[in-house]
mmCIF file of C-alpha atoms in Angstrom:
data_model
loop_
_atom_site.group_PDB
_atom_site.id
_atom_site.type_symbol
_atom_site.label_atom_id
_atom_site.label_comp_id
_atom_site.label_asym_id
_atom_site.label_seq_id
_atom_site.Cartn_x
_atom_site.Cartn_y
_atom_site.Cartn_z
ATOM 1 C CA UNK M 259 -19.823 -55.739 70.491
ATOM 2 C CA UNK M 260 -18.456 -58.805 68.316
ATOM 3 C CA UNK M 261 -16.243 -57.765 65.290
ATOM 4 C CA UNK M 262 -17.299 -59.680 62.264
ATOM 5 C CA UNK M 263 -14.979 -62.192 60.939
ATOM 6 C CA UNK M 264 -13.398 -60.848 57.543
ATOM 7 C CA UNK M 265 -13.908 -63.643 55.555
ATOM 8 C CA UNK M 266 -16.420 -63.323 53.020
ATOM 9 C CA UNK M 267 -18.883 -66.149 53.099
ATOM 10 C CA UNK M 268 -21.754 -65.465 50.695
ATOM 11 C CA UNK M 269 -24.581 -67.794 51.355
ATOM 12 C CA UNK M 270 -24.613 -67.186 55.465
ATOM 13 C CA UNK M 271 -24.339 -63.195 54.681
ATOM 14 C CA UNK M 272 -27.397 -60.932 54.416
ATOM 15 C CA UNK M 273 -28.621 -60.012 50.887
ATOM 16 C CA UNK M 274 -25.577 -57.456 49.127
ATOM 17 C CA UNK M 275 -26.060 -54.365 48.368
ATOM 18 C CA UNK M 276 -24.528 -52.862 45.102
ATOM 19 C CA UNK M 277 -23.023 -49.021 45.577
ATOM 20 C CA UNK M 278 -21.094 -47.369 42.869
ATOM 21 C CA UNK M 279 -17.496 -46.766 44.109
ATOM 22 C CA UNK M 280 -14.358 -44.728 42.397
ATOM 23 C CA UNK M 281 -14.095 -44.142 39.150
ATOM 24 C CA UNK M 282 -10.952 -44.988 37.326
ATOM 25 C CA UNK M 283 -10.335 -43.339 33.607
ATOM 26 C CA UNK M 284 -13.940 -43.381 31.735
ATOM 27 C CA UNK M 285 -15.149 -46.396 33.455
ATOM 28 C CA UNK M 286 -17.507 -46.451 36.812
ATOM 29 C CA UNK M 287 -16.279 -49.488 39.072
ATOM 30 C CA UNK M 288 -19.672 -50.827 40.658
ATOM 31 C CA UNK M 289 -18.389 -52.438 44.024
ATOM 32 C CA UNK M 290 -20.297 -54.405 46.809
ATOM 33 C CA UNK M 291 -20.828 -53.411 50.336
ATOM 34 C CA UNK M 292 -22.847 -55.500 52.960
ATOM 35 C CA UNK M 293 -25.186 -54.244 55.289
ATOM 36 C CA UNK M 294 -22.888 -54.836 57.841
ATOM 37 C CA UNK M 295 -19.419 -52.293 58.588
ATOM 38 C CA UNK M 296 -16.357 -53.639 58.449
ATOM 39 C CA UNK M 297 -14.580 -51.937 60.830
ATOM 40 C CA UNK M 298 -11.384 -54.490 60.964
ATOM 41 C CA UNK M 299 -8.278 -53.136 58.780
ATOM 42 C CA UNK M 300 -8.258 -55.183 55.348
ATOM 43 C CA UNK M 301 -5.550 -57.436 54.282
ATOM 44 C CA UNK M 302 -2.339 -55.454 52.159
ATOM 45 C CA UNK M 303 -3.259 -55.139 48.544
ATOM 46 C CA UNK M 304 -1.290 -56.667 45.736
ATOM 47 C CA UNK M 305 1.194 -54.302 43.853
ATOM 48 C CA UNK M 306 -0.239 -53.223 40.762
ATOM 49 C CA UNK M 307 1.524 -55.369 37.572
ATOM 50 C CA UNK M 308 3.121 -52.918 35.353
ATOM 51 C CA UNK M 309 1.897 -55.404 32.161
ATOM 52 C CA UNK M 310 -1.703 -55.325 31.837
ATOM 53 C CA UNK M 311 -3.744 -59.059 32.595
ATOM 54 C CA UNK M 312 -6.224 -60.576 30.398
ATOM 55 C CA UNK M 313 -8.562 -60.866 33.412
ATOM 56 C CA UNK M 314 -12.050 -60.517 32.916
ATOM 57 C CA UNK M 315 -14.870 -59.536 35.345
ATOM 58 C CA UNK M 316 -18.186 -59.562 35.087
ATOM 59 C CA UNK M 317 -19.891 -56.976 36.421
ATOM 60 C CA UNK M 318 -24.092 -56.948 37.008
ATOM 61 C CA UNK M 319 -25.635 -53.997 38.006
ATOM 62 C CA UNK M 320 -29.118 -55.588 39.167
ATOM 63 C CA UNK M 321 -27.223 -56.893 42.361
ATOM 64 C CA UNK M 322 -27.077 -60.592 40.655
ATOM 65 C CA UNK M 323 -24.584 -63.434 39.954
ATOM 66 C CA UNK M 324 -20.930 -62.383 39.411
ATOM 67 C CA UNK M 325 -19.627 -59.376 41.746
ATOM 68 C CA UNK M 326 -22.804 -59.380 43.548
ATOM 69 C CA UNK M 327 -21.577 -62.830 45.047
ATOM 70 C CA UNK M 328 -18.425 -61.764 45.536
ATOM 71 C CA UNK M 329 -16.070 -63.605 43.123
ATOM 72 C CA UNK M 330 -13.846 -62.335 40.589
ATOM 73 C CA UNK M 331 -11.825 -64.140 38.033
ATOM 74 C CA UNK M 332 -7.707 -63.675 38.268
ATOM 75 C CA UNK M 333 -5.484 -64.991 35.996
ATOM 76 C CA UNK M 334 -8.103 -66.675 34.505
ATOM 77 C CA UNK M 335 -9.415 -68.710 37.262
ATOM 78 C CA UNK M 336 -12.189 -67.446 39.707
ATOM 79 C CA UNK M 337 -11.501 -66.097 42.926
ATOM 80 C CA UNK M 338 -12.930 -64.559 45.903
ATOM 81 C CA UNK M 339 -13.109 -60.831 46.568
ATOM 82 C CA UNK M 340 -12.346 -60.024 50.005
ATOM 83 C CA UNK M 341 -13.065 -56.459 50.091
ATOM 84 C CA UNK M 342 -14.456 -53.649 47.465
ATOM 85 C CA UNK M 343 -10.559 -52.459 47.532
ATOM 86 C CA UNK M 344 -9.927 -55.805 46.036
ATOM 87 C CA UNK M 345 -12.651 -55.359 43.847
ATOM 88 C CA UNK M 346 -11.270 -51.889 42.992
ATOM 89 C CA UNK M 347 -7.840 -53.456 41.960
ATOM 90 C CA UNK M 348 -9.364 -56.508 39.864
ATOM 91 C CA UNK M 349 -11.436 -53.378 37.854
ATOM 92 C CA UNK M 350 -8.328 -51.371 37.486
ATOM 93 C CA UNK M 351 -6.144 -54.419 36.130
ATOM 94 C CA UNK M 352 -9.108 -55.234 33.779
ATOM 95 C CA UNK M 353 -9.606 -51.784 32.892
ATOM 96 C CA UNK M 354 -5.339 -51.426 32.160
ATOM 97 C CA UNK M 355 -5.896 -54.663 30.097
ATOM 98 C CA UNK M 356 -8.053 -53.493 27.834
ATOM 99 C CA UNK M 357 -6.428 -49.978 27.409
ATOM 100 C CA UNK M 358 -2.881 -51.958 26.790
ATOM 101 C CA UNK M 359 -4.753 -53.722 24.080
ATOM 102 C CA UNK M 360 -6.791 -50.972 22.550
ATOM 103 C CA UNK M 361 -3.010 -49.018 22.653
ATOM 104 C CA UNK M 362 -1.541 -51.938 21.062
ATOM 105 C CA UNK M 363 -4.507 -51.816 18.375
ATOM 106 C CA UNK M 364 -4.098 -48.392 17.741
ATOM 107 C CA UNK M 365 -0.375 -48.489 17.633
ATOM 108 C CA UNK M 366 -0.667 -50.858 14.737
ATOM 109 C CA UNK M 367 -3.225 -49.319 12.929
ATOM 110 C CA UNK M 368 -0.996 -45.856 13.518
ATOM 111 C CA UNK M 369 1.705 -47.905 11.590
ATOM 112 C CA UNK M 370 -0.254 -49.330 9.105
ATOM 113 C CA UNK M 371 -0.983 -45.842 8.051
ATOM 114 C CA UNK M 372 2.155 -44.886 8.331
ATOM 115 C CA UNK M 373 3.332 -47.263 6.303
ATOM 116 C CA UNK M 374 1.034 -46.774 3.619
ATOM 117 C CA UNK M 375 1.652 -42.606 3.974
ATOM 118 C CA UNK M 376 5.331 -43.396 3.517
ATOM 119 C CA UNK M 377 4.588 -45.868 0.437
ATOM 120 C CA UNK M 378 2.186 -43.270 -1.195
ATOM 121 C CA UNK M 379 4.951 -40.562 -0.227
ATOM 122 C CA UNK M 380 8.048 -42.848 -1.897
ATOM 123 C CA UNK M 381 5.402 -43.298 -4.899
ATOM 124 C CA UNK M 382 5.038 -39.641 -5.491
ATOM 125 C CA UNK M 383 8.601 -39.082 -5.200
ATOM 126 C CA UNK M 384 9.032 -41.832 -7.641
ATOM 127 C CA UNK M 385 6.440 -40.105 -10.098
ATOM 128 C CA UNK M 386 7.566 -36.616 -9.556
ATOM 129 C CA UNK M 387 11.295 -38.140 -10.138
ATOM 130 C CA UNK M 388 10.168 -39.633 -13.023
ATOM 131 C CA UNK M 389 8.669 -36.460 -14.475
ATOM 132 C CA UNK M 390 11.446 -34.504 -13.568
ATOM 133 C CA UNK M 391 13.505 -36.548 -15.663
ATOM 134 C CA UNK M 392 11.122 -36.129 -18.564
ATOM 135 C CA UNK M 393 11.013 -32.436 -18.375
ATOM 136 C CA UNK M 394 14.818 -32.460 -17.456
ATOM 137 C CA UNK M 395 15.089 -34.781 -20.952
ATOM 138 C CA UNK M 396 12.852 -31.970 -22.833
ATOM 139 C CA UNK M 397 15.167 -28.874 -21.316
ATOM 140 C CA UNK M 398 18.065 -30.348 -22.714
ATOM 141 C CA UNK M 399 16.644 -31.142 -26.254
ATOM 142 C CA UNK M 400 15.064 -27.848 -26.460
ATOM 143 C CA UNK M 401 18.447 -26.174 -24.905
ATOM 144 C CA UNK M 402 20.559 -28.294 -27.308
ATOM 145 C CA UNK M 403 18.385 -26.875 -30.377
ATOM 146 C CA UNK M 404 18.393 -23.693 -29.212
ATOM 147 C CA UNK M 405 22.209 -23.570 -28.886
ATOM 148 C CA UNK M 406 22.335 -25.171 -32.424
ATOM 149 C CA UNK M 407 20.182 -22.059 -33.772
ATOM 150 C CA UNK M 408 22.484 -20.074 -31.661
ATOM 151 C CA UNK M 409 25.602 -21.372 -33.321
ATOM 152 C CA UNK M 410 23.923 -20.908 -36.573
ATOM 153 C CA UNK M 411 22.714 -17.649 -36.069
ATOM 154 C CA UNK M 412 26.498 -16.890 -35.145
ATOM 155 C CA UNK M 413 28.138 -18.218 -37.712
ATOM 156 C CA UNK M 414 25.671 -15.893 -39.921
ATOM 157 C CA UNK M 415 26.697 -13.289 -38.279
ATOM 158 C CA UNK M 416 30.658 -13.734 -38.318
ATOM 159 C CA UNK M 417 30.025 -14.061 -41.885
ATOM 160 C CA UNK M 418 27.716 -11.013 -42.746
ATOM 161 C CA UNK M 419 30.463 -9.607 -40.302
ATOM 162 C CA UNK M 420 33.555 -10.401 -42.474
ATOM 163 C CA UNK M 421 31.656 -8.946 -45.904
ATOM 164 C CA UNK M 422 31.107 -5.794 -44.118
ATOM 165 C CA UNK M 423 34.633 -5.574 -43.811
ATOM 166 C CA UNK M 424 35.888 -6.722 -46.961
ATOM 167 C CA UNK M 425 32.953 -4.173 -47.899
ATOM 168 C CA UNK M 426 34.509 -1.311 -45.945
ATOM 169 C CA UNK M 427 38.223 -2.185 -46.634
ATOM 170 C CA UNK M 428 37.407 -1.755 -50.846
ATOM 171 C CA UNK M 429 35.244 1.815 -49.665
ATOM 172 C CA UNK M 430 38.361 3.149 -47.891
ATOM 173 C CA UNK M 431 40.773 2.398 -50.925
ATOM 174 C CA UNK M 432 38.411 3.698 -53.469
ATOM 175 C CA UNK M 433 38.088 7.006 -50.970
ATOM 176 C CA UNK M 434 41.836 7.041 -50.632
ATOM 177 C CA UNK M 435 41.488 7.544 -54.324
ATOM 178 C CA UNK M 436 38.934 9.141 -54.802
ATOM 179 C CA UNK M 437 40.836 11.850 -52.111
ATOM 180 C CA UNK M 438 43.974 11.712 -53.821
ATOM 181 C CA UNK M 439 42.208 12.798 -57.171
ATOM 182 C CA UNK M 440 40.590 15.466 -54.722
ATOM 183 C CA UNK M 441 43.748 16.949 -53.743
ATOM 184 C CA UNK M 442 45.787 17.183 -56.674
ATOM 185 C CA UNK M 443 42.337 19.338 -57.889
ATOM 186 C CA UNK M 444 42.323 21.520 -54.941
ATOM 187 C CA UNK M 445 45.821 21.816 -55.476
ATOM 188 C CA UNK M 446 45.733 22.722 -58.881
ATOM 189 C CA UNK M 447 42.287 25.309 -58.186
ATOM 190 C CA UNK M 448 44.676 26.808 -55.352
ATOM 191 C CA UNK M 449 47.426 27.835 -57.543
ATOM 192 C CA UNK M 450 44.572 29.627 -59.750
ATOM 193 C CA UNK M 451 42.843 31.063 -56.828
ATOM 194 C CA UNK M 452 46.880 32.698 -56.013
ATOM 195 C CA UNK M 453 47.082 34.160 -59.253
ATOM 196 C CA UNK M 454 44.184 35.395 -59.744
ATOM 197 C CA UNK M 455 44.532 37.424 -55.937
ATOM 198 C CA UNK M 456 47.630 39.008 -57.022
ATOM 199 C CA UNK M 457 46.068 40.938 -60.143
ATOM 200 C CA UNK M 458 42.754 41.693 -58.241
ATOM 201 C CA UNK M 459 44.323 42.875 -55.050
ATOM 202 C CA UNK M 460 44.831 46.233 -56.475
ATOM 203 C CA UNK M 461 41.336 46.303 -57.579
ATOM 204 C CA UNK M 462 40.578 45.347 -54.659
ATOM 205 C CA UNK M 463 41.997 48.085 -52.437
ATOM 206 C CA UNK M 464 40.884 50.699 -54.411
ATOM 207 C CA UNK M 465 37.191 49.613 -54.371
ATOM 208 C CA UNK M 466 37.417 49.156 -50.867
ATOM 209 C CA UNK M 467 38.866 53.106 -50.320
ATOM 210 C CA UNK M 468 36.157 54.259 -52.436
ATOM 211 C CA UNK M 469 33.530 52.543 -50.539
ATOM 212 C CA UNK M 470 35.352 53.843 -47.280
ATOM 213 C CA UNK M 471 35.244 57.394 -48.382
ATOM 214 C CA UNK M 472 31.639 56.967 -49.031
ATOM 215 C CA UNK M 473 30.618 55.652 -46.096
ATOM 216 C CA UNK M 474 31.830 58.038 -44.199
ATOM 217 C CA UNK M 475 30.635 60.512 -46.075
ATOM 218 C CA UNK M 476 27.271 59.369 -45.537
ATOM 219 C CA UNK M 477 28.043 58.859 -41.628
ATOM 220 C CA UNK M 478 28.921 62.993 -41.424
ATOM 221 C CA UNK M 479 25.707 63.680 -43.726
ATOM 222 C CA UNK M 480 23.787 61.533 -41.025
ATOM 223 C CA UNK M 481 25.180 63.294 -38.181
ATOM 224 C CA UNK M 482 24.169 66.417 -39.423
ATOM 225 C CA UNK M 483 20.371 65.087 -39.950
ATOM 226 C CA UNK M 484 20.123 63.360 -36.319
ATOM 227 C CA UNK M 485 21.383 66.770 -34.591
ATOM 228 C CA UNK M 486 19.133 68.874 -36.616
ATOM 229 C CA UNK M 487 16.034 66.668 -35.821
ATOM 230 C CA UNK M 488 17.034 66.666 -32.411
ATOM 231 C CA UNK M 489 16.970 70.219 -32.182
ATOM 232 C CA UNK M 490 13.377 69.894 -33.680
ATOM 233 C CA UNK M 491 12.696 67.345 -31.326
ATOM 234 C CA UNK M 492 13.505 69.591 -27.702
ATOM 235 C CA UNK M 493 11.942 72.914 -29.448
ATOM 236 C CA UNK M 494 8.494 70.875 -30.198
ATOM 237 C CA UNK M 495 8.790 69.444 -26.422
ATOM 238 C CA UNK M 496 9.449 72.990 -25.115
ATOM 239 C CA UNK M 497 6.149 74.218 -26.794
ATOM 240 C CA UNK M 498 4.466 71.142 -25.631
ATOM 241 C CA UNK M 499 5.344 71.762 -21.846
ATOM 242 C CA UNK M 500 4.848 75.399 -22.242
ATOM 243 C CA UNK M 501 1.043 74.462 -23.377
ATOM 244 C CA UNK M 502 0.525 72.128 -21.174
ATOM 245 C CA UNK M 503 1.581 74.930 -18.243
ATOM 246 C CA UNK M 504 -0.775 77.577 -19.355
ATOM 247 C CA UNK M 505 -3.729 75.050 -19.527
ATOM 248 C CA UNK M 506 -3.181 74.075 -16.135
ATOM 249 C CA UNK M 507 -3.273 77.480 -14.809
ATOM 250 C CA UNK M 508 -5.890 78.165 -16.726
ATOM 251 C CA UNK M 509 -8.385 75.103 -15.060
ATOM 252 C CA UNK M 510 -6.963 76.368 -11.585
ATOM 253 C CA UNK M 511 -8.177 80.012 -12.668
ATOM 254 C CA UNK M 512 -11.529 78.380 -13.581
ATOM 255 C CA UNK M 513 -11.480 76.127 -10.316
ATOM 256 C CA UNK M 514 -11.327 79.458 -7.876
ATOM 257 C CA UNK M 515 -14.136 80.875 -9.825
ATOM 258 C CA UNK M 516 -16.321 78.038 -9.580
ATOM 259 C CA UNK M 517 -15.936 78.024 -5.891
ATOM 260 C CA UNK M 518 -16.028 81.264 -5.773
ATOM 261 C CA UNK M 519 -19.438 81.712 -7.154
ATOM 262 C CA UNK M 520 -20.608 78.108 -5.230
ATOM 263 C CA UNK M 521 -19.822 79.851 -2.127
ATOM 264 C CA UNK M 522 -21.997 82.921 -3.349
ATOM 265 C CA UNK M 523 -25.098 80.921 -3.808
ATOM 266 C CA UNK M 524 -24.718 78.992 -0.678
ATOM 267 C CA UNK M 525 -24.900 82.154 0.871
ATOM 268 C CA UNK M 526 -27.735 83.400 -0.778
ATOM 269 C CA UNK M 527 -29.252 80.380 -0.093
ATOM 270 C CA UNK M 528 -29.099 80.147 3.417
ATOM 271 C CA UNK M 529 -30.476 84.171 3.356
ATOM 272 C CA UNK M 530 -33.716 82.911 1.654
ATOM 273 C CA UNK M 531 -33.888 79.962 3.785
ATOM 274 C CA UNK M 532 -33.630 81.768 6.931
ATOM 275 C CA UNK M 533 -36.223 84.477 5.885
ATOM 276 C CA UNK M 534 -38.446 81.523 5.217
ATOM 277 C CA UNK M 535 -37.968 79.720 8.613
ATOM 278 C CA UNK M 536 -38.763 83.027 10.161
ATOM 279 C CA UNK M 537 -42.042 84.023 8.054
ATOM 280 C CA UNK M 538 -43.230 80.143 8.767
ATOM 281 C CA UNK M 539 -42.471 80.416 12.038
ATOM 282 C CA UNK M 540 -44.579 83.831 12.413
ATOM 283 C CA UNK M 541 -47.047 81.669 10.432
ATOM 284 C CA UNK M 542 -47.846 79.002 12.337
ATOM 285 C CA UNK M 543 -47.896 81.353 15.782
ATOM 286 C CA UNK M 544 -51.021 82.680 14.097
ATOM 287 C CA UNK M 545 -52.381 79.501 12.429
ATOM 288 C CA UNK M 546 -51.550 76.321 14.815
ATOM 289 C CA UNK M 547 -50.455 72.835 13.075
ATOM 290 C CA UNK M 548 -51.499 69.966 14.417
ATOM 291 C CA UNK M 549 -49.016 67.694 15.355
ATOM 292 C CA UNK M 550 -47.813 65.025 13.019
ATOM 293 C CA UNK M 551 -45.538 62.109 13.977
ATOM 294 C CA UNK M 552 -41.799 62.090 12.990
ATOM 295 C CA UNK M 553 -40.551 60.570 9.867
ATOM 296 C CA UNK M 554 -39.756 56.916 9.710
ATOM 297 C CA UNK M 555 -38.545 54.764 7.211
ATOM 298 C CA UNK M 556 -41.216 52.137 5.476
ATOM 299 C CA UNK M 557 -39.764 49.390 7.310
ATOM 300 C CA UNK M 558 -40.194 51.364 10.966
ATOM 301 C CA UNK M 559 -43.450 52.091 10.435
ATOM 302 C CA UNK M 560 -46.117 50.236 12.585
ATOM 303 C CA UNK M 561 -49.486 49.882 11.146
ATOM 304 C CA UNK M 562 -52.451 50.463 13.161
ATOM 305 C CA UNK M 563 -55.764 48.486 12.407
#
């Protein structure tokens, strides 16, 4: 078998045929394929340029023009694809060219917002500086009055202070007067108190022994009283106990006899009830009962319909 040459000549080749081949990030790379295998080993590809191009290719699906002829466009010039690994590497570059823009792009918007975030930020510093100076400025007026009224307010009080003393130093001298006065009196009233002690002692005393003898006296007299009712007291107890003694043996008395004559009448009883068992008994040989049924309670009964 002949191996096909592996140059690509489009007008002697058979019609292409599109396939879809890899897919590289979110784009599907649509790559061409003849009828024909190419089994022969494809020239080395290119290194991959760390910079993205600003290669462009077009790509039809439909199988027509472009791609489906096999040209590309590199470095802005057209050029022949030789195989779809080729075509897979022109794709790539144009799909890493427009992703280095559309980073670029978005980098620059990114600091374009940025730039206005920091601008709003440094202008709502600057307001909120601004107001914090006016509210610092209204702290220290309203501090600065309020240590004024403070100072006032002191002085006031330094002053109602040093009347109060001048107050309280003339009320102490006119009590150290008035205390003076107080004790010459009470000395004066002493002295009289002295000699007027010395003539009533005697007076005194002898009131006192009379009231003395008197009460003691009355504390004998008392005495006397307490051990008589006492005495009154234990013979009214005795008599009570004694009483108390004889009534008790006289309920025991009446308790034997009321057993006594309890046990009597049982006796009898049971006589007359025994002498009536036997005449119903002698009875009831001659005339026969019929039979009745045993006592029951209400509840035990059973009713028979």
């Amino acid at each position: 078998m002949e191996r096909p040459s592996s140059k690509v000549d489009a007008p002697a080749r058979s019609p292409a045929v599109l396939r879809v081949g890899a897919t590289r990030g979110n784009r599907r790379v649509v790559g061409l394929n003849s009828q024909s295998a190419h089994r022969h080993r494809s020239p080395p590809r290119p290194l991959r340029p760390s910079a993205p191009t600003s290669s462009a290719i077009s790509v039809v699906a439909d199988g027509g023009g472009g791609v489906a002829d096999g040209l590309g466009t590199r470095d802005g010039r057209p050029t022949r694809v030789q195989s779809s690994l080729e075509l897979r590497d022109l794709t790539f570059q144009e799909w890493c060219a427009k992703r280095g823009k559309q980073y670029l792009e978005e980098r620059r918007s990114e600091q374009v917002k940025r730039m206005q975030a920091e601008e709003e930020t440094k202008r709502q510093r600057a307001e909120k500086a601004k107001q914090n100076e006016e509210i610092f400025a209204m702290w220290i007026a309203k501090k600065r009055a309020q240590e004024m009224d403070q100072r006032k307010k002191r002085q006031k009080k330094e002053e109602e202070k040093q009347k109060e003393e001048e107050s309280k130093k003339q009320h102490k001298a006119e009590a150290a007067k008035a205390y003076e006065a107080w004790k010459n009196q009470k000395s004066k009233h002493i002295e009289h108190r002295h000699s007027v002690i010395e003539v009533t002692r005697e007076k005194t005393l002898e009131e006192m022994k009379r009231k003395f003898d008197k009460a003691a006296a009355a504390h004998l007299a008392f005495e006397a009283w307490q051990k008589q009712a006492n005495e009154k007291l234990q013979k009214a107890h005795r008599l009570a106990a004694e009483r108390a003694k004889k009534e008790k043996l006289r309920k025991s008395e009446e308790e034997v006899i009321r057993k006594e004559l309890a046990r009597t009448s049982y006796a009898k009883w049971e006589s007359r009830k025994a002498s009536e068992l036997q005449n119903a008994r002698a009875t009831s040989s001659l005339h026969p009962v019929p039979h009745k049924p045993p006592w029951r309670p209400t509840s035990g009964r059973v009713i028979l319909h």
